[in-house]
PDB file of C-alpha atoms and ligand atoms in Angstrom:
ATOM      1  CA  MET M  20     -10.794  27.234  56.276  1.00 96.00           C
ATOM      2  CA  LEU M  21      -8.229  29.501  57.747  1.00 97.00           C
ATOM      3  CA  PHE M  22      -5.011  28.460  59.412  1.00 98.00           C
ATOM      4  CA  HIS M  23      -2.462  30.501  61.291  1.00 98.00           C
ATOM      5  CA  VAL M  24       1.014  29.225  60.340  1.00 99.00           C
ATOM      6  CA  GLU M  25       4.364  30.235  61.866  1.00 98.00           C
ATOM      7  CA  MET M  26       7.463  29.295  59.908  1.00 99.00           C
ATOM      8  CA  THR M  27      10.951  29.607  61.191  1.00 98.00           C
ATOM      9  CA  VAL M  28      13.704  29.107  58.695  1.00 98.00           C
ATOM     10  CA  ASN M  29      16.897  27.209  59.790  1.00 98.00           C
ATOM     11  CA  LEU M  30      19.205  26.887  56.804  1.00 98.00           C
ATOM     12  CA  PRO M  31      22.420  25.070  57.660  1.00 97.00           C
ATOM     13  CA  PRO M  32      25.105  27.805  58.181  1.00 96.00           C
ATOM     14  CA  ASP M  33      27.446  25.764  55.807  1.00 97.00           C
ATOM     15  CA  MET M  34      24.970  25.407  52.984  1.00 98.00           C
ATOM     16  CA  ASP M  35      26.444  26.466  49.600  1.00 98.00           C
ATOM     17  CA  PRO M  36      25.341  30.270  49.173  1.00 98.00           C
ATOM     18  CA  ASP M  37      24.253  29.527  45.514  1.00 98.00           C
ATOM     19  CA  LYS M  38      22.152  26.700  46.563  1.00 98.00           C
ATOM     20  CA  ALA M  39      20.579  28.702  49.367  1.00 98.00           C
ATOM     21  CA  ALA M  40      19.768  31.575  46.933  1.00 98.00           C
ATOM     22  CA  ALA M  41      18.224  29.135  44.409  1.00 98.00           C
ATOM     23  CA  ILE M  42      15.907  27.638  47.149  1.00 98.00           C
ATOM     24  CA  LYS M  43      14.971  31.068  48.286  1.00 98.00           C
ATOM     25  CA  LEU M  44      14.092  32.173  44.863  1.00 98.00           C
ATOM     26  CA  LYS M  45      11.921  29.093  44.201  1.00 98.00           C
ATOM     27  CA  GLU M  46      10.192  29.691  47.538  1.00 98.00           C
ATOM     28  CA  LYS M  47       9.567  33.378  46.824  1.00 98.00           C
ATOM     29  CA  GLU M  48       7.981  32.316  43.279  1.00 98.00           C
ATOM     30  CA  MET M  49       5.804  29.801  44.995  1.00 98.00           C
ATOM     31  CA  ALA M  50       4.748  32.133  47.799  1.00 98.00           C
ATOM     32  CA  GLN M  51       3.849  34.740  45.437  1.00 98.00           C
ATOM     33  CA  GLN M  52       1.842  32.532  43.177  1.00 98.00           C
ATOM     34  CA  LEU M  53      -0.105  31.184  46.288  1.00 98.00           C
ATOM     35  CA  GLN M  54      -0.797  34.758  47.254  1.00 98.00           C
ATOM     36  CA  ARG M  55      -2.126  35.594  43.797  1.00 98.00           C
ATOM     37  CA  ASP M  56      -4.317  32.505  43.989  1.00 98.00           C
ATOM     38  CA  GLY M  57      -5.818  33.755  47.284  1.00 98.00           C
ATOM     39  CA  ILE M  58      -4.506  30.791  49.236  1.00 98.00           C
ATOM     40  CA  TRP M  59      -1.550  32.479  51.153  1.00 98.00           C
ATOM     41  CA  ARG M  60      -3.627  35.382  52.528  1.00 98.00           C
ATOM     42  CA  HIS M  61      -1.237  37.063  54.920  1.00 98.00           C
ATOM     43  CA  LEU M  62       2.593  36.877  54.948  1.00 98.00           C
ATOM     44  CA  TRP M  63       4.394  38.815  57.663  1.00 98.00           C
ATOM     45  CA  ARG M  64       7.991  38.888  58.663  1.00 98.00           C
ATOM     46  CA  VAL M  65       8.571  38.465  62.439  1.00 98.00           C
ATOM     47  CA  VAL M  66      10.872  41.382  63.235  1.00 98.00           C
ATOM     48  CA  GLY M  67      14.340  40.321  64.187  1.00 98.00           C
ATOM     49  CA  GLN M  68      13.964  36.600  63.127  1.00 98.00           C
ATOM     50  CA  TYR M  69      14.094  34.646  59.899  1.00 98.00           C
ATOM     51  CA  ALA M  70      10.558  33.668  60.431  1.00 98.00           C
ATOM     52  CA  ASN M  71       7.136  34.569  59.298  1.00 98.00           C
ATOM     53  CA  VAL M  72       3.506  34.559  60.478  1.00 99.00           C
ATOM     54  CA  SER M  73       1.117  33.660  57.754  1.00 98.00           C
ATOM     55  CA  VAL M  74      -2.579  32.961  57.302  1.00 98.00           C
ATOM     56  CA  PHE M  75      -3.588  30.367  54.730  1.00 98.00           C
ATOM     57  CA  ASP M  76      -7.115  29.889  53.303  1.00 98.00           C
ATOM     58  CA  VAL M  77      -7.444  26.182  52.221  1.00 98.00           C
ATOM     59  CA  ARG M  78     -10.044  23.482  51.973  1.00 98.00           C
ATOM     60  CA  ASP M  79      -8.709  21.528  54.982  1.00 98.00           C
ATOM     61  CA  GLY M  80      -5.610  20.511  56.966  1.00 98.00           C
ATOM     62  CA  ALA M  81      -4.725  17.926  54.183  1.00 98.00           C
ATOM     63  CA  GLN M  82      -4.521  20.631  51.556  1.00 98.00           C
ATOM     64  CA  LEU M  83      -2.498  22.832  53.961  1.00 98.00           C
ATOM     65  CA  HIS M  84      -0.081  19.914  54.465  1.00 98.00           C
ATOM     66  CA  GLU M  85       0.195  19.277  50.912  1.00 98.00           C
ATOM     67  CA  ILE M  86       1.071  22.924  50.300  1.00 98.00           C
ATOM     68  CA  LEU M  87       3.556  23.332  53.136  1.00 98.00           C
ATOM     69  CA  SER M  88       5.293  20.139  52.457  1.00 98.00           C
ATOM     70  CA  SER M  89       5.848  21.187  48.761  1.00 98.00           C
ATOM     71  CA  LEU M  90       7.506  24.502  49.737  1.00 98.00           C
ATOM     72  CA  PRO M  91      11.238  24.436  48.706  1.00 98.00           C
ATOM     73  CA  LEU M  92      12.193  25.609  52.232  1.00 98.00           C
ATOM     74  CA  PHE M  93      10.053  22.897  53.974  1.00 98.00           C
ATOM     75  CA  PRO M  94      13.138  20.665  54.832  1.00 98.00           C
ATOM     76  CA  TYR M  95      14.718  23.604  56.585  1.00 98.00           C
ATOM     77  CA  MET M  96      11.696  25.063  58.459  1.00 98.00           C
ATOM     78  CA  ASP M  97      10.162  24.495  61.832  1.00 98.00           C
ATOM     79  CA  ILE M  98       6.412  24.944  61.342  1.00 99.00           C
ATOM     80  CA  LYS M  99       3.569  25.535  63.796  1.00 98.00           C
ATOM     81  CA  VAL M 100      -0.138  25.434  62.636  1.00 98.00           C
ATOM     82  CA  GLN M 101      -3.154  26.572  64.320  1.00 98.00           C
ATOM     83  CA  ALA M 102      -6.749  26.240  62.978  1.00 98.00           C
ATOM     84  CA  LEU M 103      -8.710  29.387  63.114  1.00 97.00           C
ATOM     85  CA  CYS M 104     -12.490  30.045  62.958  1.00 94.00           C
ATOM     86  CA  ARG M 105     -14.719  33.228  62.977  1.00 92.00           C
ATOM     87  CA  HIS M 106     -14.551  35.045  66.238  1.00 92.00           C
ATOM     88  CA  PRO M 107     -18.144  36.037  67.443  1.00 93.00           C
ATOM     89  CA  SER M 108     -17.148  39.643  68.027  1.00 94.00           C
ATOM     90  CA  SER M 109     -15.498  40.020  64.679  1.00 92.00           C
ATOM     91  CA  ILE M 110     -17.077  42.590  62.271  1.00 92.00           C
ATOM     92  CA  HIS M 111     -15.364  41.194  59.184  1.00 84.00           C
ATOM     93  CA  GLU M 112     -17.993  39.172  57.302  1.00 78.00           C
ATOM     94  CA  ASP M 113     -15.287  37.592  55.102  1.00 68.00           C
ATOM     95  CA  ASP M 114     -13.619  35.907  57.987  1.00 58.00           C
ATOM     96  CA  ARG M 115     -14.336  32.067  57.793  1.00 56.00           C
TER      97      ARG M 115
HETATM   98  O1  MUC A 218      11.160  34.147  54.253  1.00 79.55           O
HETATM   99  C1  MUC A 218      10.512  33.419  54.900  1.00 79.55           C
HETATM  100  O2  MUC A 218       9.887  33.755  55.962  1.00 79.55           O
HETATM  101  C2  MUC A 218      10.232  31.801  54.433  1.00 79.55           C
HETATM  102  C3  MUC A 218       9.531  31.778  53.233  1.00 79.55           C
HETATM  103  C4  MUC A 218       8.085  32.276  53.221  1.00 79.55           C
HETATM  104  C5  MUC A 218       7.891  32.998  52.178  1.00 79.55           C
HETATM  105  C6  MUC A 218       9.076  33.101  51.378  1.00 79.55           C
HETATM  106  O3  MUC A 218       9.291  33.603  50.272  1.00 79.55           O
HETATM  107  O4  MUC A 218      10.045  32.506  52.070  1.00 79.55           O
END
């Protein structure tokens, strides 16, 4: 099942820079592993914002929640989720 996810990062401006760097590094490692696993299908930067637009391929909303809430940046992100399904005019057979 595909989900469109928008994440906006709001790190506290007074957060210790070393702590922020460590969180971002852990987030990057996890994001890249989830991409290698085929779960985090798309990851795009929103131009001009500390935000991304992503597509996740997961079993259901419960699995997506489990993944999103385990991200190191989760406590510092506003997250919007929309469930997706195949568009009848899509020519891409792999869209689910
Ligand atoms: O930078 C971001 O958009 C937040 C988050 C998503 C992937 C990652 O590495 O960090």
